[in-house]
Amino acid sequence: MDQQMMYAELTLPKDSGPESSSPSSLPRDVCQGSPWHQFALKLSCAGIILLVLVVTGLSLSVASLLQKPSIGKCSVDIQQNRTKTTERPDLLNCPIYWKQVQEKCLLFSHTVNPWNNSLADCSTKESSLLLIQDKDELTRTQNLIHDKAISFWIGLNFSLSEKNWKWINGSFLSSNDLKITGDAKENSCVYISQTSVYSEYCSTEMKWICQKELTLVRNKVSPDSWL
Ligand SMILES: *[C@@H]1O[C@H](CO)[C@@H](O)[C@H](O)[C@H]1NC(C)=O
Ligand SMILES: *[C@@H]1O[C@H](CO)[C@@H](O)[C@H](O)[C@H]1NC(C)=O
Ligand SMILES: *[C@@H]1O[C@H](CO)[C@@H](O)[C@H](O)[C@H]1NC(C)=O
Ligand SMILES: *[C@@H]1O[C@H](CO)[C@@H](O)[C@H](O)[C@H]1NC(C)=O
């Protein structure tokens, strides 16, 4: 008897499985209570569906709002890249604090250093100590020096082995370019003042001038300037 009862109980759910597994059967039964009850149920069902739709719609629009800025930013990036490649070459400017003289950007240091440290400082700024092509360039550079008492190292020193003044680009000074006041001897480096060009011990501490070619500046600086 007990075993039969248990069997019956166990099999009951199995038998009624297909009926109860259809979810519509239960509400249908309940909905048959009264027309009002049925109407109320339908209304609340409609309400729930509406609510689900509204929530879905809201979350979708929020999601699209969150995505829009990044899409916009992306298109701005593309525009900037286009601008970079098409328009940027016309905008030749020296970096901030650098002064433009013809095709060069010059940086006048505020601190003092021996010549070798000045040379090293310009390298760290992706530039070189000033090279002066001719008297015109010398005059244009000197016009930017507003204090008679201040002097600046340039990229010219004495090569003992070659017994000649040598620019840091490897060329020798041609005789008529600059008139250097002072000795041409071992450990001599060249500085300029507002009015003159002098030779001095390289270990002397002075201000200095770094230069960048403007064409190099164009390639070097344009990507940064957009950041
Ligand atoms: C713009 O160019 C930079 C490098 O110049 C690149 O890293 C970036 O992905 C580019 N942006 C777009 C949107 O193409
Ligand atoms: C410059 O020379 C001084 C003295 O000879 C030395 O101590 C210093 O390290 C040198 N600087 C560089 C950048 O080589
Ligand atoms: C090195 O610089 C000097 C001074 O500006 C210039 O006269 C010379 O032509 C340059 N040499 C090279 C190889 O660029
Ligand atoms: C002169 O400059 C050259 C680089 O052009 C450098 O190797 C050399 O050490 C310098 N001489 C002195 C005395 O600083």
mmCIF file of C-alpha atoms and ligand atoms in Angstrom:
data_model
loop_
_atom_site.group_PDB
_atom_site.id
_atom_site.type_symbol
_atom_site.label_atom_id
_atom_site.label_comp_id
_atom_site.label_asym_id
_atom_site.label_seq_id
_atom_site.Cartn_x
_atom_site.Cartn_y
_atom_site.Cartn_z
ATOM 1 C CA MET A 1 0.000 0.000 0.000
ATOM 2 C CA ASP A 2 2.693 2.454 1.100
ATOM 3 C CA GLN A 3 4.760 1.600 -1.886
ATOM 4 C CA GLN A 4 1.773 2.113 -4.190
ATOM 5 C CA MET A 5 0.932 5.460 -2.610
ATOM 6 C CA MET A 6 4.498 6.637 -3.015
ATOM 7 C CA TYR A 7 4.454 5.465 -6.587
ATOM 8 C CA ALA A 8 1.268 7.338 -7.221
ATOM 9 C CA GLU A 9 2.633 10.493 -5.636
ATOM 10 C CA LEU A 10 5.837 10.222 -7.590
ATOM 11 C CA THR A 11 4.138 9.606 -10.876
ATOM 12 C CA LEU A 12 1.516 12.310 -10.399
ATOM 13 C CA PRO A 13 3.752 15.181 -11.341
ATOM 14 C CA LYS A 14 5.007 13.157 -14.280
ATOM 15 C CA ASP A 15 1.520 12.606 -15.591
ATOM 16 C CA SER A 16 0.449 16.206 -15.179
ATOM 17 C CA GLY A 17 3.781 17.390 -16.556
ATOM 18 C CA PRO A 18 2.770 18.387 -20.040
ATOM 19 C CA GLU A 19 -0.233 20.349 -18.709
ATOM 20 C CA SER A 20 1.550 22.258 -15.977
ATOM 21 C CA SER A 21 4.595 22.920 -18.111
ATOM 22 C CA SER A 22 2.521 25.079 -20.413
ATOM 23 C CA PRO A 23 2.515 28.393 -18.585
ATOM 24 C CA SER A 24 -0.592 29.684 -20.299
ATOM 25 C CA SER A 25 -2.785 27.081 -18.734
ATOM 26 C CA LEU A 26 -2.502 28.509 -15.233
ATOM 27 C CA PRO A 27 -3.385 32.143 -15.988
ATOM 28 C CA ARG A 28 -6.177 30.929 -18.233
ATOM 29 C CA ASP A 29 -7.670 29.071 -15.311
ATOM 30 C CA VAL A 30 -7.304 32.028 -13.021
ATOM 31 C CA CYS A 31 -8.584 34.422 -15.616
ATOM 32 C CA GLN A 32 -11.784 32.466 -15.885
ATOM 33 C CA GLY A 33 -12.747 33.671 -12.399
ATOM 34 C CA SER A 34 -14.777 36.734 -13.359
ATOM 35 C CA PRO A 35 -14.830 39.160 -16.316
ATOM 36 C CA TRP A 36 -13.520 41.969 -14.075
ATOM 37 C CA HIS A 37 -10.768 39.812 -12.706
ATOM 38 C CA GLN A 38 -9.874 38.864 -16.254
ATOM 39 C CA PHE A 39 -9.887 42.511 -17.356
ATOM 40 C CA ALA A 40 -7.700 43.546 -14.424
ATOM 41 C CA LEU A 41 -5.254 40.799 -15.240
ATOM 42 C CA LYS A 42 -5.089 41.801 -18.881
ATOM 43 C CA LEU A 43 -4.587 45.400 -17.854
ATOM 44 C CA SER A 44 -1.726 44.538 -15.523
ATOM 45 C CA CYS A 45 -0.225 42.257 -18.175
ATOM 46 C CA ALA A 46 -0.365 45.142 -20.637
ATOM 47 C CA GLY A 47 1.136 47.382 -17.954
ATOM 48 C CA ILE A 48 4.021 45.004 -17.383
ATOM 49 C CA ILE A 49 4.659 44.701 -21.125
ATOM 50 C CA LEU A 50 4.570 48.494 -21.436
ATOM 51 C CA LEU A 51 6.963 48.826 -18.492
ATOM 52 C CA VAL A 52 9.350 46.301 -20.045
ATOM 53 C CA LEU A 53 9.217 48.158 -23.347
ATOM 54 C CA VAL A 54 9.861 51.521 -21.677
ATOM 55 C CA VAL A 55 12.759 50.158 -19.622
ATOM 56 C CA THR A 56 14.264 48.490 -22.682
ATOM 57 C CA GLY A 57 13.865 51.667 -24.704
ATOM 58 C CA LEU A 58 15.434 53.774 -21.961
ATOM 59 C CA SER A 59 18.389 51.480 -21.479
ATOM 60 C CA LEU A 60 18.965 51.359 -25.236
ATOM 61 C CA SER A 61 18.946 55.145 -25.508
ATOM 62 C CA VAL A 62 21.252 55.455 -22.498
ATOM 63 C CA ALA A 63 23.601 52.934 -24.089
ATOM 64 C CA SER A 64 23.597 54.853 -27.361
ATOM 65 C CA LEU A 65 24.204 58.119 -25.482
ATOM 66 C CA LEU A 66 27.198 56.536 -23.767
ATOM 67 C CA GLN A 67 28.549 55.321 -27.081
ATOM 68 C CA LYS A 68 28.005 58.567 -28.982
ATOM 69 C CA PRO A 69 30.832 60.599 -27.354
ATOM 70 C CA SER A 70 33.433 57.968 -28.263
ATOM 71 C CA ILE A 71 32.126 57.814 -31.833
ATOM 72 C CA GLY A 72 32.299 61.599 -31.988
ATOM 73 C CA LYS A 73 35.801 61.621 -30.543
ATOM 74 C CA CYS A 74 36.889 59.029 -33.069
ATOM 75 C CA SER A 75 35.688 61.138 -35.979
ATOM 76 C CA VAL A 76 37.411 64.172 -34.490
ATOM 77 C CA ASP A 77 40.634 62.120 -34.311
ATOM 78 C CA ILE A 78 40.293 61.202 -37.945
ATOM 79 C CA GLN A 79 39.676 64.839 -38.818
ATOM 80 C CA GLN A 80 42.735 65.880 -36.835
ATOM 81 C CA ASN A 81 44.843 63.281 -38.611
ATOM 82 C CA ARG A 82 43.594 64.607 -41.950
ATOM 83 C CA THR A 83 44.304 68.159 -40.856
ATOM 84 C CA LYS A 84 47.747 67.070 -39.720
ATOM 85 C CA THR A 85 48.710 65.607 -43.063
ATOM 86 C CA THR A 86 47.063 68.224 -45.292
ATOM 87 C CA GLU A 87 47.179 71.583 -43.510
ATOM 88 C CA ARG A 88 49.885 71.311 -40.866
ATOM 89 C CA PRO A 89 52.910 71.808 -43.199
ATOM 90 C CA ASP A 90 51.807 75.417 -43.792
ATOM 91 C CA LEU A 91 51.889 76.217 -40.079
ATOM 92 C CA LEU A 92 55.570 76.624 -39.366
ATOM 93 C CA ASN A 93 56.052 77.710 -35.808
ATOM 94 C CA CYS A 94 58.819 77.495 -33.280
ATOM 95 C CA PRO A 95 58.111 75.692 -29.998
ATOM 96 C CA ILE A 96 57.118 77.906 -27.081
ATOM 97 C CA TYR A 97 60.068 79.966 -25.692
ATOM 98 C CA TRP A 98 62.045 79.449 -28.922
ATOM 99 C CA LYS A 99 62.578 82.525 -31.119
ATOM 100 C CA GLN A 100 62.331 82.338 -34.869
ATOM 101 C CA VAL A 101 65.177 83.807 -36.905
ATOM 102 C CA GLN A 102 64.746 83.125 -40.626
ATOM 103 C CA GLU A 103 64.680 79.339 -41.008
ATOM 104 C CA LYS A 104 65.776 78.599 -37.451
ATOM 105 C CA CYS A 105 64.324 78.483 -33.966
ATOM 106 C CA LEU A 106 66.695 79.695 -31.257
ATOM 107 C CA LEU A 107 66.592 79.052 -27.524
ATOM 108 C CA PHE A 108 68.592 81.424 -25.304
ATOM 109 C CA SER A 109 69.471 79.707 -22.043
ATOM 110 C CA HIS A 110 68.856 81.357 -18.695
ATOM 111 C CA THR A 111 71.439 79.373 -16.763
ATOM 112 C CA VAL A 112 75.210 79.151 -17.305
ATOM 113 C CA ASN A 113 77.384 76.130 -18.108
ATOM 114 C CA PRO A 114 80.817 75.191 -19.424
ATOM 115 C CA TRP A 115 80.823 74.732 -23.196
ATOM 116 C CA ASN A 116 80.636 70.903 -23.083
ATOM 117 C CA ASN A 117 77.531 70.930 -20.871
ATOM 118 C CA SER A 118 75.913 73.505 -23.146
ATOM 119 C CA LEU A 119 76.561 71.191 -26.070
ATOM 120 C CA ALA A 120 74.964 68.315 -24.146
ATOM 121 C CA ASP A 121 71.945 70.409 -23.115
ATOM 122 C CA CYS A 122 71.094 71.257 -26.720
ATOM 123 C CA SER A 123 71.229 67.554 -27.616
ATOM 124 C CA THR A 124 68.673 66.758 -24.929
ATOM 125 C CA LYS A 125 66.400 69.362 -26.551
ATOM 126 C CA GLU A 126 66.801 67.668 -29.948
ATOM 127 C CA SER A 127 68.736 70.667 -31.167
ATOM 128 C CA SER A 128 72.375 71.735 -31.474
ATOM 129 C CA LEU A 129 74.504 74.613 -30.287
ATOM 130 C CA LEU A 130 74.101 77.574 -32.634
ATOM 131 C CA LEU A 131 75.810 77.375 -36.026
ATOM 132 C CA ILE A 132 76.249 80.723 -37.741
ATOM 133 C CA GLN A 133 76.323 80.737 -41.530
ATOM 134 C CA ASP A 134 77.444 84.312 -42.213
ATOM 135 C CA LYS A 135 77.639 87.881 -40.937
ATOM 136 C CA ASP A 136 73.946 88.503 -41.638
ATOM 137 C CA GLU A 137 72.918 85.602 -39.435
ATOM 138 C CA LEU A 138 75.322 86.799 -36.741
ATOM 139 C CA THR A 139 73.773 90.276 -36.799
ATOM 140 C CA ARG A 140 70.201 88.922 -36.715
ATOM 141 C CA THR A 141 71.111 86.749 -33.726
ATOM 142 C CA GLN A 142 72.929 89.532 -31.913
ATOM 143 C CA ASN A 143 69.860 91.761 -32.359
ATOM 144 C CA LEU A 144 67.990 89.346 -30.081
ATOM 145 C CA ILE A 145 70.505 89.862 -27.261
ATOM 146 C CA HIS A 146 69.154 92.743 -25.209
ATOM 147 C CA ASP A 147 71.824 92.885 -22.512
ATOM 148 C CA LYS A 148 75.350 93.984 -23.442
ATOM 149 C CA ALA A 149 76.811 92.146 -20.456
ATOM 150 C CA ILE A 150 75.454 88.704 -21.345
ATOM 151 C CA SER A 151 77.359 86.250 -23.551
ATOM 152 C CA PHE A 152 76.332 82.986 -25.174
ATOM 153 C CA TRP A 153 78.294 79.913 -26.278
ATOM 154 C CA ILE A 154 77.888 78.893 -29.914
ATOM 155 C CA GLY A 155 78.780 75.583 -31.594
ATOM 156 C CA LEU A 156 82.352 76.475 -32.515
ATOM 157 C CA ASN A 157 85.582 75.426 -30.771
ATOM 158 C CA PHE A 158 89.244 75.049 -31.490
ATOM 159 C CA SER A 159 90.469 71.731 -32.813
ATOM 160 C CA LEU A 160 94.005 71.295 -31.528
ATOM 161 C CA SER A 161 94.813 68.408 -33.859
ATOM 162 C CA GLU A 162 93.632 70.335 -36.933
ATOM 163 C CA LYS A 163 94.841 73.743 -35.711
ATOM 164 C CA ASN A 164 91.613 75.367 -36.769
ATOM 165 C CA TRP A 165 88.214 76.561 -35.565
ATOM 166 C CA LYS A 166 85.670 73.825 -36.137
ATOM 167 C CA TRP A 167 81.880 73.942 -36.109
ATOM 168 C CA ILE A 168 80.166 71.101 -34.272
ATOM 169 C CA ASN A 169 78.743 69.914 -37.618
ATOM 170 C CA GLY A 170 82.305 69.040 -38.639
ATOM 171 C CA SER A 171 83.017 71.997 -40.968
ATOM 172 C CA PHE A 172 85.903 74.355 -40.426
ATOM 173 C CA LEU A 173 85.282 78.064 -40.025
ATOM 174 C CA SER A 174 85.831 79.807 -43.346
ATOM 175 C CA SER A 175 88.167 82.695 -42.794
ATOM 176 C CA ASN A 176 85.805 85.583 -43.514
ATOM 177 C CA ASP A 177 82.623 84.358 -41.827
ATOM 178 C CA LEU A 178 83.276 85.531 -38.276
ATOM 179 C CA LYS A 179 86.033 87.597 -36.808
ATOM 180 C CA ILE A 180 86.986 85.977 -33.522
ATOM 181 C CA THR A 181 88.584 88.145 -30.862
ATOM 182 C CA GLY A 182 90.980 86.196 -28.632
ATOM 183 C CA ASP A 183 93.379 83.300 -28.866
ATOM 184 C CA ALA A 184 93.074 80.362 -31.208
ATOM 185 C CA LYS A 185 94.497 77.698 -28.909
ATOM 186 C CA GLU A 186 93.836 74.489 -26.990
ATOM 187 C CA ASN A 187 90.586 74.298 -25.017
ATOM 188 C CA SER A 188 89.153 77.418 -26.614
ATOM 189 C CA CYS A 189 85.474 77.770 -27.408
ATOM 190 C CA VAL A 190 83.549 80.624 -29.038
ATOM 191 C CA TYR A 191 80.834 82.841 -27.583
ATOM 192 C CA ILE A 192 78.936 85.818 -28.932
ATOM 193 C CA SER A 193 77.843 89.017 -27.242
ATOM 194 C CA GLN A 194 75.577 91.776 -28.494
ATOM 195 C CA THR A 195 78.460 93.239 -30.499
ATOM 196 C CA SER A 196 81.298 90.742 -30.827
ATOM 197 C CA VAL A 197 82.571 87.177 -31.179
ATOM 198 C CA TYR A 198 85.148 85.972 -28.643
ATOM 199 C CA SER A 199 87.340 83.018 -27.825
ATOM 200 C CA GLU A 200 87.312 81.819 -24.207
ATOM 201 C CA TYR A 201 88.347 78.786 -22.141
ATOM 202 C CA CYS A 202 85.756 76.070 -22.732
ATOM 203 C CA SER A 203 85.522 75.492 -18.970
ATOM 204 C CA THR A 204 84.181 79.028 -18.420
ATOM 205 C CA GLU A 205 80.526 79.097 -17.426
ATOM 206 C CA MET A 206 78.265 81.030 -19.792
ATOM 207 C CA LYS A 207 74.805 81.061 -21.206
ATOM 208 C CA TRP A 208 74.350 79.397 -24.579
ATOM 209 C CA ILE A 209 72.085 79.301 -27.654
ATOM 210 C CA CYS A 210 70.485 76.149 -29.054
ATOM 211 C CA GLN A 211 69.119 75.986 -32.597
ATOM 212 C CA LYS A 212 66.576 73.879 -34.431
ATOM 213 C CA GLU A 213 66.068 73.988 -38.173
ATOM 214 C CA LEU A 214 62.493 75.062 -38.853
ATOM 215 C CA THR A 215 61.980 72.228 -41.349
ATOM 216 C CA LEU A 216 62.933 69.744 -38.639
ATOM 217 C CA VAL A 217 60.630 71.504 -36.195
ATOM 218 C CA ARG A 218 57.759 70.982 -38.628
ATOM 219 C CA ASN A 219 58.233 67.218 -38.636
ATOM 220 C CA LYS A 220 59.140 66.951 -35.007
ATOM 221 C CA VAL A 221 56.624 69.188 -33.322
ATOM 222 C CA SER A 222 53.409 68.911 -35.312
ATOM 223 C CA PRO A 223 52.099 65.677 -33.722
ATOM 224 C CA ASP A 224 52.618 67.011 -30.192
ATOM 225 C CA SER A 225 50.950 70.305 -30.867
ATOM 226 C CA TRP A 226 47.668 68.502 -31.511
ATOM 227 C CA LEU A 227 47.596 66.793 -28.134
HETATM 228 C C1 LIG B 1 45.663 59.441 -35.677
HETATM 229 O O1 LIG B 1 47.049 59.266 -35.849
HETATM 230 C C2 LIG B 1 47.689 58.679 -34.733
HETATM 231 C C3 LIG B 1 49.177 58.610 -35.013
HETATM 232 O O2 LIG B 1 49.583 59.706 -35.790
HETATM 233 C C4 LIG B 1 47.111 57.290 -34.479
HETATM 234 O O3 LIG B 1 47.714 56.709 -33.344
HETATM 235 C C5 LIG B 1 45.623 57.391 -34.264
HETATM 236 O O4 LIG B 1 45.083 56.093 -34.132
HETATM 237 C C6 LIG B 1 44.978 58.093 -35.441
HETATM 238 N N1 LIG B 1 43.577 58.269 -35.155
HETATM 239 C C7 LIG B 1 42.641 57.936 -36.043
HETATM 240 C C8 LIG B 1 41.262 58.148 -35.585
HETATM 241 O O5 LIG B 1 42.926 57.502 -37.151
HETATM 242 C C1 LIG B 2 82.166 68.616 -19.086
HETATM 243 O O1 LIG B 2 83.465 68.691 -18.606
HETATM 244 C C2 LIG B 2 83.552 68.554 -17.180
HETATM 245 C C3 LIG B 2 84.993 68.807 -16.777
HETATM 246 O O2 LIG B 2 85.891 68.250 -17.697
HETATM 247 C C4 LIG B 2 83.039 67.191 -16.778
HETATM 248 O O3 LIG B 2 83.080 67.053 -15.382
HETATM 249 C C5 LIG B 2 81.606 67.029 -17.276
HETATM 250 O O4 LIG B 2 81.152 65.715 -16.994
HETATM 251 C C6 LIG B 2 81.532 67.266 -18.754
HETATM 252 N N1 LIG B 2 80.141 67.235 -19.179
HETATM 253 C C7 LIG B 2 79.693 66.474 -20.153
HETATM 254 C C8 LIG B 2 78.249 66.574 -20.454
HETATM 255 O O5 LIG B 2 80.429 65.717 -20.776
HETATM 256 C C1 LIG B 3 78.241 73.695 -40.686
HETATM 257 O O1 LIG B 3 77.832 74.948 -40.183
HETATM 258 C C2 LIG B 3 78.489 76.062 -40.788
HETATM 259 C C3 LIG B 3 78.010 77.320 -40.082
HETATM 260 O O2 LIG B 3 76.631 77.480 -40.193
HETATM 261 C C4 LIG B 3 78.196 76.100 -42.279
HETATM 262 O O3 LIG B 3 78.908 77.151 -42.890
HETATM 263 C C5 LIG B 3 78.587 74.768 -42.907
HETATM 264 O O4 LIG B 3 78.214 74.741 -44.263
HETATM 265 C C6 LIG B 3 77.966 73.608 -42.175
HETATM 266 N N1 LIG B 3 78.472 72.360 -42.684
HETATM 267 C C7 LIG B 3 77.689 71.343 -42.997
HETATM 268 C C8 LIG B 3 78.372 70.092 -43.456
HETATM 269 O O5 LIG B 3 76.470 71.416 -42.940
HETATM 270 C C1 LIG B 4 85.243 70.680 -29.460
HETATM 271 O O1 LIG B 4 84.053 70.146 -30.054
HETATM 272 C C2 LIG B 4 84.126 68.770 -30.382
HETATM 273 C C3 LIG B 4 82.789 68.423 -31.040
HETATM 274 O O2 LIG B 4 82.625 69.196 -32.202
HETATM 275 C C4 LIG B 4 84.390 67.958 -29.138
HETATM 276 O O3 LIG B 4 84.499 66.603 -29.473
HETATM 277 C C5 LIG B 4 85.623 68.438 -28.448
HETATM 278 O O4 LIG B 4 85.792 67.764 -27.234
HETATM 279 C C6 LIG B 4 85.510 69.929 -28.176
HETATM 280 N N1 LIG B 4 86.729 70.410 -27.559
HETATM 281 C C7 LIG B 4 86.722 70.957 -26.341
HETATM 282 C C8 LIG B 4 88.065 71.430 -25.845
HETATM 283 O O5 LIG B 4 85.693 71.078 -25.665
#
